[in-house]
């Protein structure tokens, strides 16, 4: 059965902050210039926002530019930050409250809002559709299409109704081809098409390898007496510091007596016995956290990788036929612990380059190199440049000295030190052999504050069609048991926050590697952290994955 095709001026892959901001801005500019431009956004989640997970404290700078009247339009920014607290966790029970003076200036949250980015994206999609954009949730972009000259032609959505053995079920439907003058890839962190494009066009030549964290988040409804709407808390140190790992926790008092809380573990950790999920469970028992959530109700759970290499890892973002924007490229500002505003700005700059090119008719260039010039002139680029040494300081000097260096860099020198620290070791290459690493015994969950993986995944509303090809593919099926298990005690069974990977013992005592793909919350950690780089995440059928209500 042949695939049908549809033609658009612009196809955007991903209905996140970058993709939807690009779509809205294209249509705004088209109206201003009285141009007719057709824009299509495809989103693999069952609805816009279903796969969106972020802290999130939103800096509204990009939104102010995109929709200056966003308050009148009903944007869901309802909780203005009223105060910051920053802790250094010294132990399982101890913490030092750090004065604001000791916090890097970009980390302060004056004028920001505690939001659900899932709901912000739903609102952005409504604005986009009102401007004439076609938004198609439930369609996973599974393949990049190319013209004969090698430029990007568009994308194909995945086939539906293919059985695990590759046969066509009665429900089989071939994917659609979506062709465009320009295709924008805004898939979020470690987008699988973005990853292919970076490799094909050598977009990361001369750059540091990208660096990542894994963010695990829950939403709790708490006792109103403990709720302090608008308060933002961040912390560093314990429990990750016990194993020389870095990252940090957050707890945001949102509206409706809810708190958003989570732990980010940097994926350059070296101990293969470490489990980011279990570290999160431990962190919740710290008195600064447990006193807030005790007696409350856990509402949702989710996890997502975070692109955090910043300026030094930012690839070239343009190539013949398209652009890669937002966290697909890696525009997050690690010092601010924020990437939504910079992702939105990258999408808006992309929109301006696209509209200008389309207006040139047949004279337009395939490669939008004008985007690079425009992005380098933007405040988003300046933010990334002035925070370029964050990862280098933290990874090379450790938490204490690194934090002091970041403070000096940001508060005294304004990010303009006359040197750049590089970190050229990929996160997957940092892992020590299991025999050389400290064993970690994690406590059992109490089912009041801490929980197991499966009950957590249940709260993510994750669902995949059972009879379909596994979307977690192995380049070599023998590596998990022949290489990873003896050398690193197969760390996939610990770094995955959803219980996807297991070592199963058979009745005869033999062991085998099992992939429970139906549990996958699409966090992409396995694609990043597998020390043998043997796991590749590809799109499952559309609609598959988590269904986050308001993450």
Short mmCIF file of C-alpha atoms in Angstrom, two decimals, residues 33 194 243 255 274 280 389 400 441 501:
data_model
loop_
_atom_site.label_atom_id
_atom_site.label_comp_id
_atom_site.label_asym_id
_atom_site.label_seq_id
_atom_site.Cartn_x
_atom_site.Cartn_y
_atom_site.Cartn_z
CA UNK A 33 2.98 40.48 5.24
CA UNK A 194 17.25 15.31 15.25
CA UNK A 243 28.31 8.88 45.05
CA UNK A 255 -1.87 26.62 42.54
CA UNK A 274 23.39 4.34 41.01
CA UNK A 280 14.67 10.60 43.93
CA UNK A 389 31.34 27.47 31.40
CA UNK A 400 31.94 22.76 45.93
CA UNK A 441 21.77 -0.49 48.98
CA UNK A 501 14.90 -3.21 31.37
#
